Short mmCIF file of C-alpha atoms (C1' of nucleotides) in Angstrom, two decimals:
data_model
loop_
_atom_site.label_atom_id
_atom_site.label_comp_id
_atom_site.label_asym_id
_atom_site.label_seq_id
_atom_site.Cartn_x
_atom_site.Cartn_y
_atom_site.Cartn_z
CA MET A 169 57.35 -145.74 3.40
CA THR A 170 58.81 -147.02 7.09
CA THR A 171 58.21 -143.43 8.49
CA PRO A 172 55.21 -142.70 9.79
CA LYS A 173 52.01 -140.50 8.71
CA ARG A 174 51.96 -137.10 10.54
CA GLN A 175 48.81 -135.47 11.18
CA GLU A 176 48.06 -132.42 8.79
CA GLY A 177 46.03 -129.81 8.99
CA THR A 178 47.17 -128.80 12.80
CA SER A 179 45.12 -125.38 13.57
CA PRO A 180 46.73 -122.51 11.76
CA THR A 181 48.27 -120.90 14.52
CA PRO A 182 46.92 -116.69 15.50
CA GLY A 183 49.20 -114.02 14.56
CA MET A 184 51.97 -115.99 12.20
CA LEU A 185 53.60 -114.29 9.30
CA HIS A 186 52.52 -115.80 6.22
CA VAL A 187 54.42 -114.14 3.69
CA PRO A 188 58.28 -115.47 3.15
CA GLY A 189 59.32 -112.22 2.25
CA ASP A 190 58.21 -111.19 6.23
CA CYS A 191 60.52 -114.30 7.34
CA ARG A 192 63.39 -112.19 6.28
CA ALA A 193 62.10 -108.80 7.22
CA VAL A 194 61.92 -109.83 10.88
CA THR A 195 65.03 -111.99 10.42
CA GLU A 196 66.55 -108.61 9.35
CA LEU A 197 65.05 -106.48 12.46
CA LEU A 198 65.93 -108.66 14.83
CA GLY A 199 69.78 -109.00 13.36
CA ARG A 200 69.15 -105.80 13.44
CA VAL A 201 67.26 -104.77 16.95
CA GLY A 202 68.87 -108.01 19.05
CA ASP A 203 72.06 -106.92 19.79
CA LYS A 204 73.10 -106.23 23.21
CA TRP A 205 72.47 -102.83 23.75
CA THR A 206 69.96 -101.68 21.08
CA VAL A 207 66.65 -102.52 22.88
CA LEU A 208 67.83 -101.21 26.03
CA VAL A 209 69.39 -97.82 25.04
CA VAL A 210 65.93 -97.23 22.87
CA ASN A 211 64.25 -98.66 25.55
CA THR A 212 65.85 -96.13 27.83
CA LEU A 213 64.86 -93.30 25.27
CA GLY A 214 61.92 -94.09 25.12
CA ARG A 215 60.96 -92.69 28.99
CA GLY A 216 62.46 -88.89 26.90
CA PRO A 217 65.93 -87.81 25.88
CA ARG A 218 69.21 -87.80 27.07
CA ARG A 219 72.80 -87.41 26.51
CA PHE A 220 75.67 -89.74 25.78
CA ASN A 221 76.61 -89.84 29.29
CA GLU A 222 73.78 -90.22 30.89
CA LEU A 223 72.82 -92.98 28.78
CA LYS A 224 76.43 -95.14 29.82
CA ARG A 225 74.87 -94.25 33.10
CA GLU A 226 72.01 -95.50 33.37
CA LEU A 227 72.85 -98.08 31.32
CA GLY A 228 75.57 -99.18 33.74
CA SER A 229 77.56 -101.50 32.37
CA ILE A 230 78.12 -100.70 28.59
CA SER A 231 81.29 -100.06 27.11
CA GLN A 232 81.45 -96.08 25.80
CA ARG A 233 81.95 -97.67 22.07
CA MET A 234 79.35 -99.96 21.63
CA LEU A 235 77.53 -97.00 23.28
CA THR A 236 78.80 -95.23 20.82
CA LEU A 237 78.70 -97.89 17.47
CA THR A 238 74.61 -98.55 18.89
CA LEU A 239 73.87 -94.40 18.96
CA ARG A 240 75.50 -94.75 15.20
CA ALA A 241 73.27 -97.43 14.09
CA LEU A 242 70.44 -96.26 15.38
CA GLU A 243 70.66 -92.84 13.80
CA ARG A 244 71.24 -94.18 10.52
CA ASP A 245 67.92 -96.27 10.64
CA GLY A 246 65.87 -93.01 11.59
CA LEU A 247 65.35 -94.39 14.99
CA VAL A 248 67.55 -91.90 17.13
CA THR A 249 67.71 -87.94 16.38
CA ARG A 250 71.36 -86.94 17.56
CA THR A 251 71.68 -83.14 18.24
CA VAL A 252 75.00 -81.50 18.77
CA PHE A 253 75.15 -78.65 20.91
CA PRO A 254 78.28 -76.47 20.01
CA THR A 255 78.71 -75.41 23.25
CA VAL A 256 82.12 -75.95 25.51
CA PRO A 257 81.70 -78.30 26.74
CA PRO A 258 80.43 -79.74 24.16
CA ARG A 259 76.67 -81.56 24.20
CA VAL A 260 75.51 -84.41 21.98
CA ASP A 261 71.13 -84.83 22.48
CA TYR A 262 69.84 -87.97 21.55
CA GLU A 263 66.39 -88.88 21.15
CA LEU A 264 63.71 -91.27 19.47
CA THR A 265 62.29 -90.13 16.82
CA GLY A 266 58.18 -91.20 15.41
CA LEU A 267 59.76 -93.83 13.50
CA GLY A 268 61.36 -94.85 16.94
CA ARG A 269 58.59 -94.76 19.26
CA SER A 270 57.02 -96.78 17.50
CA LEU A 271 59.21 -99.95 17.31
CA LEU A 272 59.04 -99.46 21.00
CA GLU A 273 55.96 -100.83 21.10
CA PRO A 274 56.27 -104.14 19.27
CA VAL A 275 59.37 -104.43 21.65
CA SER A 276 57.33 -104.12 24.87
CA ALA A 277 54.76 -106.86 23.78
CA LEU A 278 58.14 -109.02 23.27
CA GLY A 279 59.15 -107.86 26.19
CA GLY A 280 55.70 -108.51 27.74
CA TRP A 281 56.07 -111.86 26.57
CA ALA A 282 59.51 -112.04 27.94
CA VAL A 283 58.23 -111.15 31.65
CA SER A 284 55.06 -113.26 31.37
CA ASN A 285 57.28 -116.27 30.59
CA ARG A 286 60.89 -116.25 32.09
CA GLU A 287 60.41 -118.57 34.72
CA ALA A 288 58.70 -121.07 32.11
CA ILE A 289 61.68 -121.01 30.42
CA ALA A 290 63.97 -121.28 33.13
CA LYS A 291 62.46 -124.04 34.90
CA ALA A 292 62.11 -126.20 30.84
CA ARG A 293 65.90 -125.41 31.52
CA GLN A 294 66.87 -126.57 34.52
CA ARG A 295 64.19 -130.16 32.93
CA PHE A 296 65.97 -130.35 30.12
CA ASP A 297 69.56 -129.88 31.65
CA ARG A 298 69.12 -132.62 34.40
CA ARG A 299 68.01 -135.19 31.67
CA ALA A 300 70.99 -134.37 29.93
CA GLY A 301 73.15 -134.32 32.95
CA VAL A 302 71.93 -137.59 33.19
CA MET B 272 76.07 -73.58 32.81
CA THR B 273 77.09 -73.73 29.35
CA THR B 274 75.07 -76.56 27.71
CA PRO B 275 71.44 -75.61 27.03
CA LYS B 276 68.09 -77.02 28.62
CA ARG B 277 66.19 -79.91 27.46
CA GLN B 278 62.86 -79.65 27.72
CA GLU B 279 61.10 -82.25 30.50
CA GLY B 280 58.51 -82.97 30.20
CA THR B 281 57.93 -85.34 26.97
CA SER B 282 54.93 -87.12 26.69
CA PRO B 283 55.54 -90.70 27.99
CA THR B 284 55.84 -93.23 24.93
CA PRO B 285 52.67 -95.70 25.03
CA GLY B 286 53.27 -98.98 25.44
CA MET B 287 57.05 -98.75 26.83
CA LEU B 288 58.49 -100.35 29.50
CA HIS B 289 58.58 -98.79 33.02
CA VAL B 290 60.57 -101.97 35.73
CA PRO B 291 64.40 -101.61 35.32
CA GLY B 292 64.38 -105.63 35.18
CA ASP B 293 62.33 -105.90 32.48
CA CYS B 294 64.42 -103.95 30.19
CA ARG B 295 66.96 -106.79 31.45
CA ALA B 296 64.01 -109.76 30.95
CA VAL B 297 63.99 -108.20 27.33
CA THR B 298 67.49 -108.09 26.17
CA GLU B 299 67.62 -111.69 28.05
CA LEU B 300 65.03 -112.65 25.16
CA LEU B 301 65.99 -111.12 22.40
CA GLY B 302 69.51 -112.36 23.02
CA ARG B 303 68.26 -115.27 22.76
CA VAL B 304 66.10 -114.88 19.86
CA GLY B 305 67.96 -112.52 18.37
CA ASP B 306 70.43 -114.61 16.89
CA LYS B 307 70.41 -115.68 12.66
CA TRP B 308 67.37 -118.01 12.79
CA THR B 309 65.65 -118.76 15.67
CA VAL B 310 63.07 -116.20 14.46
CA LEU B 311 62.55 -118.02 11.28
CA VAL B 312 62.59 -121.59 12.43
CA VAL B 313 59.74 -120.98 15.26
CA ASN B 314 57.80 -118.71 12.00
CA THR B 315 58.36 -122.14 9.57
CA LEU B 316 57.33 -124.49 12.55
CA GLY B 317 54.23 -121.68 13.20
CA ARG B 318 52.78 -123.69 9.79
CA GLY B 319 53.17 -127.01 11.38
CA PRO B 320 55.72 -129.62 12.86
CA ARG B 321 58.51 -130.39 10.01
CA ARG B 322 61.73 -133.10 10.21
CA PHE B 323 64.70 -132.14 10.53
CA ASN B 324 65.24 -132.12 6.67
CA GLU B 325 62.04 -130.56 5.72
CA LEU B 326 63.42 -127.71 8.24
CA LYS B 327 66.10 -127.66 6.63
CA ARG B 328 65.37 -127.53 3.10
CA GLU B 329 62.43 -124.84 3.58
CA LEU B 330 64.55 -122.67 5.30
CA GLY B 331 67.32 -122.59 2.73
CA SER B 332 70.83 -121.03 2.89
CA ILE B 333 70.94 -122.46 7.09
CA SER B 334 73.86 -125.43 7.44
CA GLN B 335 72.80 -128.32 9.60
CA ARG B 336 74.42 -127.36 12.47
CA MET B 337 73.19 -123.86 12.76
CA LEU B 338 69.58 -125.96 12.52
CA THR B 339 70.57 -128.63 15.23
CA LEU B 340 71.67 -125.73 17.29
CA THR B 341 69.19 -123.98 17.24
CA LEU B 342 66.80 -126.43 17.79
CA ARG B 343 68.53 -127.53 20.50
CA ALA B 344 67.85 -124.38 21.89
CA LEU B 345 64.38 -124.28 21.47
CA GLU B 346 63.67 -127.37 22.99
CA ARG B 347 65.83 -127.22 25.94
CA ASP B 348 63.82 -123.23 26.32
CA GLY B 349 60.76 -125.81 26.17
CA LEU B 350 59.56 -124.01 23.38
CA VAL B 351 59.79 -126.70 20.89
CA THR B 352 58.92 -130.37 21.41
CA ARG B 353 61.34 -132.95 19.44
CA THR B 354 60.05 -136.66 18.53
CA VAL B 355 61.93 -139.52 17.49
CA PHE B 356 60.97 -142.08 15.64
CA PRO B 357 62.94 -145.50 16.19
CA THR B 358 61.76 -145.83 12.47
CA VAL B 359 65.06 -147.26 9.98
CA PRO B 360 65.47 -144.52 7.99
CA PRO B 361 64.79 -142.74 11.65
CA ARG B 362 63.00 -139.48 11.52
CA VAL B 363 62.40 -136.79 14.41
CA ASP B 364 59.82 -134.47 14.09
CA TYR B 365 59.96 -130.69 15.19
CA GLU B 366 56.98 -129.17 16.53
CA LEU B 367 55.93 -125.41 18.65
CA THR B 368 55.07 -126.38 22.18
CA GLY B 369 52.47 -124.05 23.18
CA LEU B 370 55.02 -121.53 24.97
CA GLY B 371 56.66 -121.53 21.40
CA ARG B 372 53.04 -120.90 19.70
CA SER B 373 52.40 -117.81 21.85
CA LEU B 374 55.93 -115.97 21.05
CA LEU B 375 54.72 -116.64 17.88
CA GLU B 376 52.21 -113.57 18.31
CA PRO B 377 54.85 -111.15 19.55
CA VAL B 378 57.38 -112.01 16.96
CA SER B 379 54.32 -110.90 14.22
CA ALA B 380 53.60 -108.04 16.00
CA LEU B 381 56.90 -107.48 15.37
CA GLY B 382 56.93 -109.04 12.55
CA GLY B 383 54.98 -106.59 11.06
CA TRP B 384 56.50 -103.25 12.34
CA ALA B 385 59.50 -104.29 10.16
CA VAL B 386 57.27 -105.05 6.95
CA SER B 387 55.84 -102.41 7.41
CA ASN B 388 58.79 -99.53 8.19
CA ARG B 389 61.52 -101.80 5.59
CA GLU B 390 60.83 -98.78 3.69
CA ALA B 391 61.13 -96.10 5.94
CA ILE B 392 64.41 -97.70 7.52
CA ALA B 393 66.04 -97.99 3.67
CA LYS B 394 65.84 -94.45 3.46
CA ALA B 395 66.63 -93.18 5.79
CA ARG B 396 70.06 -95.25 6.24
CA GLN B 397 70.24 -94.35 2.42
CA ARG B 398 70.24 -90.07 3.66
CA PHE B 399 72.70 -91.21 6.81
CA ASP B 400 75.31 -93.21 4.23
CA ARG B 401 74.87 -89.99 1.71
CA ARG B 402 75.59 -87.10 4.07
CA ALA B 403 78.29 -89.20 5.65
CA GLY B 404 79.10 -89.86 1.97
CA VAL B 405 80.03 -86.74 1.47
"C1'" DC C 181 82.08 -83.89 27.30
"C1'" DG C 182 81.68 -87.13 22.94
"C1'" DG C 183 83.62 -89.72 20.61
"C1'" DG C 184 87.96 -92.16 17.06
"C1'" DA C 185 91.31 -95.64 16.45
"C1'" DT C 186 93.54 -99.73 17.92
"C1'" DC C 187 94.19 -103.98 19.81
"C1'" DC C 188 92.58 -108.14 21.54
"C1'" DG C 189 90.09 -112.02 24.10
"C1'" DT C 190 85.51 -114.55 22.76
"C1'" DT C 191 81.83 -116.26 20.42
"C1'" DA C 192 78.99 -117.41 16.89
"C1'" DT C 193 78.26 -119.42 12.52
"C1'" DG C 194 79.76 -122.19 8.24
"C1'" DA C 195 82.49 -126.18 5.71
"C1'" DT C 196 84.00 -130.52 5.91
"C1'" DA C 197 83.85 -134.73 6.95
"C1'" DC C 198 82.04 -138.81 9.41
"C1'" DT C 199 77.82 -142.25 11.96
"C1'" DG C 200 74.07 -144.70 13.52
"C1'" DC D 181 67.65 -138.97 7.72
"C1'" DA D 182 69.16 -136.79 11.70
"C1'" DG D 183 72.67 -135.85 13.19
"C1'" DT D 184 78.09 -135.33 15.80
"C1'" DA D 185 82.82 -133.45 15.52
"C1'" DT D 186 86.50 -130.40 14.02
"C1'" DC D 187 88.53 -126.67 11.86
"C1'" DA D 188 88.72 -122.23 10.21
"C1'" DT D 189 87.19 -117.66 10.63
"C1'" DA D 190 84.37 -113.36 10.93
"C1'" DA D 191 81.68 -110.76 13.71
"C1'" DC D 192 80.88 -108.97 18.55
"C1'" DG D 193 82.48 -106.66 22.34
"C1'" DG D 194 86.06 -104.73 25.97
"C1'" DA D 195 90.01 -102.04 27.19
"C1'" DT D 196 92.59 -98.72 26.49
"C1'" DC D 197 94.66 -94.53 24.64
"C1'" DC D 198 93.79 -90.07 22.19
"C1'" DC D 199 91.93 -85.59 20.42
"C1'" DG D 200 88.98 -81.55 19.68
#
DNA sequence: CGGGATCCGTTATGATACTG
DNA sequence: CAGTATCATAACGGATCCCG
């Protein structure tokens, strides 16, 4: 054997997932929730129900199409309710379901991590890019 | 006014983010971490350091290319260290940094949510699709 | 107002072949 | 073993026009 041995018994990391199936579930969820807008929409709806164009305004740069698609997907997954008022002009309210609100917490945990470590990541990135740039 | 009033004062959701800047940070992170493989790789490395092909085998369906790209990105962000042993055949170990391990926790929180609510989502999806299928 | 339908460029990802 | 390079394609996302 020409390659060195790696030391075994690295301390088990707290909070990690242990079941292989879990990995798929997490990945599935992130594949679902990790798109460009879902989290933003969920967070905005976390501040209360919103109409379509209210959301659009608050999100600023989202296109109509993506907002529609995002909301449809959220509705499909039972995270958001869509209430149509048969008025003229039409009005549609979107609101988080219980399930949707429950998602807000782990997302916020991730958000907290993101905020706390944003700079560390930025610096690591700079270091890496400087080295690579040589 | 022809449209009904929405009741204000929806109970503030616990755990949500309050600062607009936070939203961007979360979205940025999810845009970064929410790709197809990052979480899976981080989780696998959470079980201990791994060699390139060990990872590839454990992840199963990942292509060589994507594993390389994923690992490079993780290294760039300071979440993973890459250790090259100048042996023959070559050997490269990947291992989570402290920062990488700290990410494991919020990711696991999200993972826990995913596992807990997977069925609820699946059922909501079925209901939605049945209705849409009419 | 709240979408649906379509077109089209960009990005992400996979397959394959080659290398130190 | 651990990549790199290239090509092909699929998914994503924006812009635009149209409708009830």
